[in-house]
Amino acid sequence: MTAPVFVVDHFDSAGPGYVLDGPEGRHAVSVKRLQPGEEVVLTDGAGRYAVCEVTGSEGKDRLIVRMGGIREEPEPTPRITVVQALPKGDRGELAVETMTEVGVDAIVPWQAARCITQWRGERGLKALGKWRATAREAGKQSRRVRFPEVADAATTKQVAALLAKADFAAVLHSDFAHESLPLATAELPAEGEIVLVVGPEGGVARDELALFEEAGARACVLGPTVLRTSTAGTAATALLLGRTGRWS
């Protein structure tokens, strides 16, 4: 089993003898009950990390480690961004959690026309905070050292602008009457940016799809079945990671 991952704010003042405290230290000492000699990984969540050996603990929330050299994981390529329409209830956090575990690089919440959920004012800020906290926790659980970025909620025009800049852009589309390309056979770039749009439960509206196609995106299908919006992004990301060689 790989070593557990804990998050630090920065490594600027880190020395060989490092104390992990606060909520992360409490989790390491009181929940994980780590013992001297065990290995842990400390990361800033942005690619920098250090493999460390536990040397002891103090109280219930201070883990003392011997830190190895600080390393940096290269940015993956091609980079995969999923534009996720806002699902109902807690399905948004489920989508973020599983996409993070699979290996997505960035998530953009999208207020699509057919979204029942609305992110407005304080409610929107709270929901965005939950998505970001979920990405952080799922990143730790899946032993990542580079967590996915969760952007501010985007409008349809902002999504179209994002698609226009991508090296490959696709909209997952469940309307089999529409001329859709199987994502499993689409020609993918070896590097650069892949952007994938996942619509809401009611599907991507016609005017949205037209705007996205005008920006250069292709309408794509995953297979003969229709997935929920909270699982489609995870399935598509896994397919892309396998096809681009990032899972090889």
PDB file of C-alpha atoms in Angstrom:
ATOM      1  CA  MET A   1       0.000   0.000   0.000  1.00  0.00           C
ATOM      2  CA  THR A   2       1.281   3.484  -0.834  1.00  0.00           C
ATOM      3  CA  ALA A   3       2.045   5.944   1.939  1.00  0.00           C
ATOM      4  CA  PRO A   4      -0.758   8.223   3.196  1.00  0.00           C
ATOM      5  CA  VAL A   5      -0.751  11.789   1.902  1.00  0.00           C
ATOM      6  CA  PHE A   6      -1.078  14.939   4.020  1.00  0.00           C
ATOM      7  CA  VAL A   7      -1.310  18.524   2.861  1.00  0.00           C
ATOM      8  CA  VAL A   8       1.003  21.360   3.908  1.00  0.00           C
ATOM      9  CA  ASP A   9       0.515  25.022   3.039  1.00  0.00           C
ATOM     10  CA  HIS A  10       4.041  25.371   1.665  1.00  0.00           C
ATOM     11  CA  PHE A  11       7.561  23.991   1.913  1.00  0.00           C
ATOM     12  CA  ASP A  12       9.320  27.368   2.162  1.00  0.00           C
ATOM     13  CA  SER A  13      10.601  26.906   5.725  1.00  0.00           C
ATOM     14  CA  ALA A  14      10.649  23.117   5.804  1.00  0.00           C
ATOM     15  CA  GLY A  15      13.736  21.473   7.251  1.00  0.00           C
ATOM     16  CA  PRO A  16      14.750  17.831   7.823  1.00  0.00           C
ATOM     17  CA  GLY A  17      12.822  17.776  11.102  1.00  0.00           C
ATOM     18  CA  TYR A  18       9.277  18.822  10.257  1.00  0.00           C
ATOM     19  CA  VAL A  19       6.179  19.030  12.487  1.00  0.00           C
ATOM     20  CA  LEU A  20       2.814  18.394  10.884  1.00  0.00           C
ATOM     21  CA  ASP A  21       0.184  20.034  13.080  1.00  0.00           C
ATOM     22  CA  GLY A  22      -3.348  21.425  12.871  1.00  0.00           C
ATOM     23  CA  PRO A  23      -6.155  19.314  11.343  1.00  0.00           C
ATOM     24  CA  GLU A  24      -3.678  17.328   9.218  1.00  0.00           C
ATOM     25  CA  GLY A  25      -1.523  16.531  12.238  1.00  0.00           C
ATOM     26  CA  ARG A  26      -4.588  15.529  14.249  1.00  0.00           C
ATOM     27  CA  HIS A  27      -5.706  13.182  11.489  1.00  0.00           C
ATOM     28  CA  ALA A  28      -2.246  11.627  11.259  1.00  0.00           C
ATOM     29  CA  VAL A  29      -1.852  11.129  15.037  1.00  0.00           C
ATOM     30  CA  SER A  30      -5.391  10.501  16.325  1.00  0.00           C
ATOM     31  CA  VAL A  31      -7.078   8.875  13.299  1.00  0.00           C
ATOM     32  CA  LYS A  32      -4.329   7.172  11.293  1.00  0.00           C
ATOM     33  CA  ARG A  33      -2.316   6.529  14.491  1.00  0.00           C
ATOM     34  CA  LEU A  34       0.958   6.633  12.595  1.00  0.00           C
ATOM     35  CA  GLN A  35       3.978   5.159  14.368  1.00  0.00           C
ATOM     36  CA  PRO A  36       7.742   5.839  14.184  1.00  0.00           C
ATOM     37  CA  GLY A  37       9.298   4.252  11.130  1.00  0.00           C
ATOM     38  CA  GLU A  38       6.184   4.543   8.960  1.00  0.00           C
ATOM     39  CA  GLU A  39       6.304   6.508   5.726  1.00  0.00           C
ATOM     40  CA  VAL A  40       4.123   9.483   4.810  1.00  0.00           C
ATOM     41  CA  VAL A  41       4.000  11.905   1.899  1.00  0.00           C
ATOM     42  CA  LEU A  42       3.610  15.641   2.434  1.00  0.00           C
ATOM     43  CA  THR A  43       2.383  17.725  -0.498  1.00  0.00           C
ATOM     44  CA  ASP A  44       1.226  21.231  -1.281  1.00  0.00           C
ATOM     45  CA  GLY A  45      -1.360  19.777  -3.687  1.00  0.00           C
ATOM     46  CA  ALA A  46       0.253  21.651  -6.580  1.00  0.00           C
ATOM     47  CA  GLY A  47       2.826  19.001  -7.504  1.00  0.00           C
ATOM     48  CA  ARG A  48       5.512  19.587  -4.877  1.00  0.00           C
ATOM     49  CA  TYR A  49       5.954  16.753  -2.372  1.00  0.00           C
ATOM     50  CA  ALA A  50       8.352  15.059   0.030  1.00  0.00           C
ATOM     51  CA  VAL A  51       8.538  11.447   1.181  1.00  0.00           C
ATOM     52  CA  CYS A  52       9.028  11.449   4.961  1.00  0.00           C
ATOM     53  CA  GLU A  53       9.640   9.027   7.812  1.00  0.00           C
ATOM     54  CA  VAL A  54       7.655   9.367  11.032  1.00  0.00           C
ATOM     55  CA  THR A  55       9.957   9.857  14.029  1.00  0.00           C
ATOM     56  CA  GLY A  56       7.377  10.543  16.740  1.00  0.00           C
ATOM     57  CA  SER A  57       4.376  12.553  17.855  1.00  0.00           C
ATOM     58  CA  GLU A  58       3.393  15.102  20.488  1.00  0.00           C
ATOM     59  CA  GLY A  59      -0.066  15.156  22.021  1.00  0.00           C
ATOM     60  CA  LYS A  60      -3.005  14.419  19.751  1.00  0.00           C
ATOM     61  CA  ASP A  61      -2.239  16.695  16.819  1.00  0.00           C
ATOM     62  CA  ARG A  62       1.502  16.979  16.171  1.00  0.00           C
ATOM     63  CA  LEU A  63       3.308  14.465  13.977  1.00  0.00           C
ATOM     64  CA  ILE A  64       7.100  14.723  13.797  1.00  0.00           C
ATOM     65  CA  VAL A  65       8.747  13.491  10.610  1.00  0.00           C
ATOM     66  CA  ARG A  66      12.160  13.359   8.998  1.00  0.00           C
ATOM     67  CA  MET A  67      11.698  14.973   5.620  1.00  0.00           C
ATOM     68  CA  GLY A  68      13.446  13.763   2.494  1.00  0.00           C
ATOM     69  CA  GLY A  69      14.214  16.006  -0.434  1.00  0.00           C
ATOM     70  CA  ILE A  70      11.405  18.059  -1.939  1.00  0.00           C
ATOM     71  CA  ARG A  71      10.436  16.868  -5.399  1.00  0.00           C
ATOM     72  CA  GLU A  72       8.053  18.114  -8.062  1.00  0.00           C
ATOM     73  CA  GLU A  73       5.787  15.954 -10.159  1.00  0.00           C
ATOM     74  CA  PRO A  74       5.728  17.103 -13.793  1.00  0.00           C
ATOM     75  CA  GLU A  75       2.453  18.474 -15.085  1.00  0.00           C
ATOM     76  CA  PRO A  76       0.600  15.706 -16.942  1.00  0.00           C
ATOM     77  CA  THR A  77      -0.004  15.919 -20.665  1.00  0.00           C
ATOM     78  CA  PRO A  78      -2.363  16.056 -22.309  1.00  0.00           C
ATOM     79  CA  ARG A  79      -4.136  17.969 -19.566  1.00  0.00           C
ATOM     80  CA  ILE A  80      -7.786  16.948 -19.082  1.00  0.00           C
ATOM     81  CA  THR A  81     -10.418  19.475 -18.002  1.00  0.00           C
ATOM     82  CA  VAL A  82     -14.041  18.492 -17.384  1.00  0.00           C
ATOM     83  CA  VAL A  83     -16.760  21.134 -17.566  1.00  0.00           C
ATOM     84  CA  GLN A  84     -19.383  19.734 -15.203  1.00  0.00           C
ATOM     85  CA  ALA A  85     -22.987  20.937 -15.328  1.00  0.00           C
ATOM     86  CA  LEU A  86     -24.392  21.451 -11.829  1.00  0.00           C
ATOM     87  CA  PRO A  87     -26.182  18.277 -10.643  1.00  0.00           C
ATOM     88  CA  LYS A  88     -28.918  18.077  -8.038  1.00  0.00           C
ATOM     89  CA  GLY A  89     -28.207  17.571  -4.342  1.00  0.00           C
ATOM     90  CA  ASP A  90     -24.859  16.087  -3.379  1.00  0.00           C
ATOM     91  CA  ARG A  91     -24.248  14.526  -6.795  1.00  0.00           C
ATOM     92  CA  GLY A  92     -21.891  17.388  -7.582  1.00  0.00           C
ATOM     93  CA  GLU A  93     -19.549  16.347  -4.791  1.00  0.00           C
ATOM     94  CA  LEU A  94     -19.822  12.726  -5.987  1.00  0.00           C
ATOM     95  CA  ALA A  95     -18.757  13.792  -9.480  1.00  0.00           C
ATOM     96  CA  VAL A  96     -15.821  15.800  -8.137  1.00  0.00           C
ATOM     97  CA  GLU A  97     -14.753  12.984  -5.824  1.00  0.00           C
ATOM     98  CA  THR A  98     -14.699  10.250  -8.444  1.00  0.00           C
ATOM     99  CA  MET A  99     -13.188  12.415 -11.187  1.00  0.00           C
ATOM    100  CA  THR A 100     -10.404  13.375  -8.763  1.00  0.00           C
ATOM    101  CA  GLU A 101      -9.776   9.736  -7.854  1.00  0.00           C
ATOM    102  CA  VAL A 102      -9.574   8.809 -11.535  1.00  0.00           C
ATOM    103  CA  GLY A 103      -7.111  11.606 -12.354  1.00  0.00           C
ATOM    104  CA  VAL A 104      -8.826  14.644 -13.917  1.00  0.00           C
ATOM    105  CA  ASP A 105      -6.673  17.796 -13.897  1.00  0.00           C
ATOM    106  CA  ALA A 106      -9.289  20.549 -13.692  1.00  0.00           C
ATOM    107  CA  ILE A 107     -13.038  20.854 -13.089  1.00  0.00           C
ATOM    108  CA  VAL A 108     -15.169  23.780 -14.235  1.00  0.00           C
ATOM    109  CA  PRO A 109     -18.676  24.046 -12.725  1.00  0.00           C
ATOM    110  CA  TRP A 110     -21.171  25.068 -15.401  1.00  0.00           C
ATOM    111  CA  GLN A 111     -24.568  26.712 -14.942  1.00  0.00           C
ATOM    112  CA  ALA A 112     -26.260  25.088 -17.964  1.00  0.00           C
ATOM    113  CA  ALA A 113     -29.692  26.152 -19.163  1.00  0.00           C
ATOM    114  CA  ARG A 114     -31.335  22.927 -18.017  1.00  0.00           C
ATOM    115  CA  CYS A 115     -29.673  22.792 -14.589  1.00  0.00           C
ATOM    116  CA  ILE A 116     -32.210  22.612 -11.778  1.00  0.00           C
ATOM    117  CA  THR A 117     -29.583  23.620  -9.242  1.00  0.00           C
ATOM    118  CA  GLN A 118     -28.707  27.322  -9.175  1.00  0.00           C
ATOM    119  CA  TRP A 119     -25.501  28.719  -7.666  1.00  0.00           C
ATOM    120  CA  ARG A 120     -26.337  32.226  -6.542  1.00  0.00           C
ATOM    121  CA  GLY A 121     -24.933  34.453  -3.812  1.00  0.00           C
ATOM    122  CA  GLU A 122     -23.856  32.791  -0.581  1.00  0.00           C
ATOM    123  CA  ARG A 123     -25.355  29.466  -1.621  1.00  0.00           C
ATOM    124  CA  GLY A 124     -23.160  29.402  -4.692  1.00  0.00           C
ATOM    125  CA  LEU A 125     -20.023  30.261  -2.731  1.00  0.00           C
ATOM    126  CA  LYS A 126     -20.807  27.550  -0.184  1.00  0.00           C
ATOM    127  CA  ALA A 127     -21.371  24.953  -2.917  1.00  0.00           C
ATOM    128  CA  LEU A 128     -18.133  25.903  -4.675  1.00  0.00           C
ATOM    129  CA  GLY A 129     -16.300  25.582  -1.352  1.00  0.00           C
ATOM    130  CA  LYS A 130     -17.697  22.067  -0.958  1.00  0.00           C
ATOM    131  CA  TRP A 131     -16.489  21.087  -4.419  1.00  0.00           C
ATOM    132  CA  ARG A 132     -12.995  22.402  -3.662  1.00  0.00           C
ATOM    133  CA  ALA A 133     -12.875  20.676  -0.262  1.00  0.00           C
ATOM    134  CA  THR A 134     -14.037  17.433  -1.905  1.00  0.00           C
ATOM    135  CA  ALA A 135     -11.274  17.670  -4.523  1.00  0.00           C
ATOM    136  CA  ARG A 136      -8.700  18.174  -1.778  1.00  0.00           C
ATOM    137  CA  GLU A 137      -9.888  15.223   0.311  1.00  0.00           C
ATOM    138  CA  ALA A 138     -10.270  12.944  -2.702  1.00  0.00           C
ATOM    139  CA  GLY A 139      -6.788  13.973  -3.860  1.00  0.00           C
ATOM    140  CA  LYS A 140      -5.365  12.877  -0.519  1.00  0.00           C
ATOM    141  CA  GLN A 141      -7.363   9.635  -0.478  1.00  0.00           C
ATOM    142  CA  SER A 142      -6.204   8.696  -3.976  1.00  0.00           C
ATOM    143  CA  ARG A 143      -2.575   9.514  -3.097  1.00  0.00           C
ATOM    144  CA  ARG A 144      -2.248  12.388  -5.538  1.00  0.00           C
ATOM    145  CA  VAL A 145       0.293  15.171  -5.085  1.00  0.00           C
ATOM    146  CA  ARG A 146      -1.243  17.415  -7.743  1.00  0.00           C
ATOM    147  CA  PHE A 147      -4.904  18.022  -6.935  1.00  0.00           C
ATOM    148  CA  PRO A 148      -7.385  19.117  -9.623  1.00  0.00           C
ATOM    149  CA  GLU A 149      -8.156  22.803  -9.859  1.00  0.00           C
ATOM    150  CA  VAL A 150     -11.841  23.633  -9.292  1.00  0.00           C
ATOM    151  CA  ALA A 151     -12.591  26.884 -11.111  1.00  0.00           C
ATOM    152  CA  ASP A 152     -15.297  29.445 -10.422  1.00  0.00           C
ATOM    153  CA  ALA A 153     -18.665  28.617 -11.971  1.00  0.00           C
ATOM    154  CA  ALA A 154     -18.689  29.404 -15.700  1.00  0.00           C
ATOM    155  CA  THR A 155     -21.396  30.713 -18.000  1.00  0.00           C
ATOM    156  CA  THR A 156     -22.133  29.061 -21.341  1.00  0.00           C
ATOM    157  CA  LYS A 157     -20.183  31.783 -23.198  1.00  0.00           C
ATOM    158  CA  GLN A 158     -17.179  31.251 -20.898  1.00  0.00           C
ATOM    159  CA  VAL A 159     -17.323  27.504 -21.563  1.00  0.00           C
ATOM    160  CA  ALA A 160     -17.385  28.154 -25.314  1.00  0.00           C
ATOM    161  CA  ALA A 161     -14.273  30.332 -24.981  1.00  0.00           C
ATOM    162  CA  LEU A 162     -12.542  27.530 -23.075  1.00  0.00           C
ATOM    163  CA  LEU A 163     -13.453  25.021 -25.774  1.00  0.00           C
ATOM    164  CA  ALA A 164     -12.120  27.300 -28.514  1.00  0.00           C
ATOM    165  CA  LYS A 165      -8.648  27.254 -26.929  1.00  0.00           C
ATOM    166  CA  ALA A 166      -8.495  23.460 -26.479  1.00  0.00           C
ATOM    167  CA  ASP A 167      -6.454  21.068 -28.613  1.00  0.00           C
ATOM    168  CA  PHE A 168      -9.400  18.663 -28.464  1.00  0.00           C
ATOM    169  CA  ALA A 169     -12.886  19.565 -27.254  1.00  0.00           C
ATOM    170  CA  ALA A 170     -15.926  17.326 -26.904  1.00  0.00           C
ATOM    171  CA  VAL A 171     -19.463  17.525 -25.578  1.00  0.00           C
ATOM    172  CA  LEU A 172     -20.910  14.296 -24.212  1.00  0.00           C
ATOM    173  CA  HIS A 173     -24.244  13.982 -25.946  1.00  0.00           C
ATOM    174  CA  SER A 174     -26.968  11.407 -25.297  1.00  0.00           C
ATOM    175  CA  ASP A 175     -29.071  12.180 -28.384  1.00  0.00           C
ATOM    176  CA  PHE A 176     -28.223   9.296 -30.705  1.00  0.00           C
ATOM    177  CA  ALA A 177     -30.174  10.977 -33.501  1.00  0.00           C
ATOM    178  CA  HIS A 178     -27.528  13.698 -33.496  1.00  0.00           C
ATOM    179  CA  GLU A 179     -24.435  13.012 -35.568  1.00  0.00           C
ATOM    180  CA  SER A 180     -22.151  12.100 -32.670  1.00  0.00           C
ATOM    181  CA  LEU A 181     -18.643  10.661 -32.702  1.00  0.00           C
ATOM    182  CA  PRO A 182     -17.744   7.763 -30.380  1.00  0.00           C
ATOM    183  CA  LEU A 183     -15.270   9.175 -27.852  1.00  0.00           C
ATOM    184  CA  ALA A 184     -13.466   5.819 -27.966  1.00  0.00           C
ATOM    185  CA  THR A 185     -12.446   6.424 -31.605  1.00  0.00           C
ATOM    186  CA  ALA A 186     -11.893  10.206 -31.621  1.00  0.00           C
ATOM    187  CA  GLU A 187      -8.420  11.359 -32.656  1.00  0.00           C
ATOM    188  CA  LEU A 188      -6.729  12.739 -29.537  1.00  0.00           C
ATOM    189  CA  PRO A 189      -3.689  15.004 -29.179  1.00  0.00           C
ATOM    190  CA  ALA A 190      -0.504  13.640 -27.625  1.00  0.00           C
ATOM    191  CA  GLU A 191      -0.086  16.834 -25.610  1.00  0.00           C
ATOM    192  CA  GLY A 192      -1.852  20.093 -24.891  1.00  0.00           C
ATOM    193  CA  GLU A 193      -5.370  20.488 -23.503  1.00  0.00           C
ATOM    194  CA  ILE A 194      -8.430  18.250 -23.720  1.00  0.00           C
ATOM    195  CA  VAL A 195     -11.717  19.807 -22.601  1.00  0.00           C
ATOM    196  CA  LEU A 196     -14.809  17.678 -22.083  1.00  0.00           C
ATOM    197  CA  VAL A 197     -18.301  19.035 -21.396  1.00  0.00           C
ATOM    198  CA  VAL A 198     -20.758  17.021 -19.308  1.00  0.00           C
ATOM    199  CA  GLY A 199     -24.314  18.312 -19.509  1.00  0.00           C
ATOM    200  CA  PRO A 200     -27.079  18.264 -16.889  1.00  0.00           C
ATOM    201  CA  GLU A 201     -29.630  15.479 -16.383  1.00  0.00           C
ATOM    202  CA  GLY A 202     -31.920  17.142 -18.932  1.00  0.00           C
ATOM    203  CA  GLY A 203     -29.170  17.182 -21.544  1.00  0.00           C
ATOM    204  CA  VAL A 204     -27.355  19.974 -23.331  1.00  0.00           C
ATOM    205  CA  ALA A 205     -29.767  22.446 -24.889  1.00  0.00           C
ATOM    206  CA  ARG A 206     -29.701  22.813 -28.692  1.00  0.00           C
ATOM    207  CA  ASP A 207     -28.482  26.398 -28.642  1.00  0.00           C
ATOM    208  CA  GLU A 208     -25.720  25.464 -26.172  1.00  0.00           C
ATOM    209  CA  LEU A 209     -24.618  22.563 -28.343  1.00  0.00           C
ATOM    210  CA  ALA A 210     -24.622  24.783 -31.428  1.00  0.00           C
ATOM    211  CA  LEU A 211     -22.471  27.368 -29.664  1.00  0.00           C
ATOM    212  CA  PHE A 212     -20.019  24.712 -28.472  1.00  0.00           C
ATOM    213  CA  GLU A 213     -19.769  23.140 -31.920  1.00  0.00           C
ATOM    214  CA  GLU A 214     -19.156  26.596 -33.399  1.00  0.00           C
ATOM    215  CA  ALA A 215     -16.261  26.919 -30.904  1.00  0.00           C
ATOM    216  CA  GLY A 216     -14.731  23.711 -32.283  1.00  0.00           C
ATOM    217  CA  ALA A 217     -16.147  21.020 -29.996  1.00  0.00           C
ATOM    218  CA  ARG A 218     -17.396  17.668 -31.273  1.00  0.00           C
ATOM    219  CA  ALA A 219     -20.551  15.999 -30.002  1.00  0.00           C
ATOM    220  CA  CYS A 220     -19.452  12.603 -28.662  1.00  0.00           C
ATOM    221  CA  VAL A 221     -21.048   9.530 -27.143  1.00  0.00           C
ATOM    222  CA  LEU A 222     -19.491   7.130 -24.652  1.00  0.00           C
ATOM    223  CA  GLY A 223     -21.531   4.079 -25.568  1.00  0.00           C
ATOM    224  CA  PRO A 224     -25.038   2.699 -26.033  1.00  0.00           C
ATOM    225  CA  THR A 225     -26.185   3.516 -22.501  1.00  0.00           C
ATOM    226  CA  VAL A 226     -26.929   6.898 -20.915  1.00  0.00           C
ATOM    227  CA  LEU A 227     -24.980   7.766 -17.761  1.00  0.00           C
ATOM    228  CA  ARG A 228     -25.965  10.225 -15.075  1.00  0.00           C
ATOM    229  CA  THR A 229     -24.267  13.588 -15.168  1.00  0.00           C
ATOM    230  CA  SER A 230     -22.505  12.711 -11.909  1.00  0.00           C
ATOM    231  CA  THR A 231     -20.829   9.614 -13.409  1.00  0.00           C
ATOM    232  CA  ALA A 232     -20.367  10.481 -17.092  1.00  0.00           C
ATOM    233  CA  GLY A 233     -17.331  12.698 -16.473  1.00  0.00           C
ATOM    234  CA  THR A 234     -15.565   9.992 -14.490  1.00  0.00           C
ATOM    235  CA  ALA A 235     -16.184   7.341 -17.145  1.00  0.00           C
ATOM    236  CA  ALA A 236     -15.053   9.661 -19.937  1.00  0.00           C
ATOM    237  CA  THR A 237     -11.938  10.750 -18.046  1.00  0.00           C
ATOM    238  CA  ALA A 238     -10.943   7.125 -17.468  1.00  0.00           C
ATOM    239  CA  LEU A 239     -11.375   6.410 -21.175  1.00  0.00           C
ATOM    240  CA  LEU A 240      -9.231   9.427 -22.131  1.00  0.00           C
ATOM    241  CA  LEU A 241      -6.504   8.599 -19.607  1.00  0.00           C
ATOM    242  CA  GLY A 242      -6.236   5.115 -21.031  1.00  0.00           C
ATOM    243  CA  ARG A 243      -6.280   6.238 -24.659  1.00  0.00           C
ATOM    244  CA  THR A 244      -3.695   9.018 -24.190  1.00  0.00           C
ATOM    245  CA  GLY A 245      -1.247   6.704 -22.450  1.00  0.00           C
ATOM    246  CA  ARG A 246      -1.369   8.483 -19.109  1.00  0.00           C
ATOM    247  CA  TRP A 247      -2.407   5.196 -17.507  1.00  0.00           C
ATOM    248  CA  SER A 248       0.210   3.125 -19.282  1.00  0.00           C
TER     249      SER A 248
END
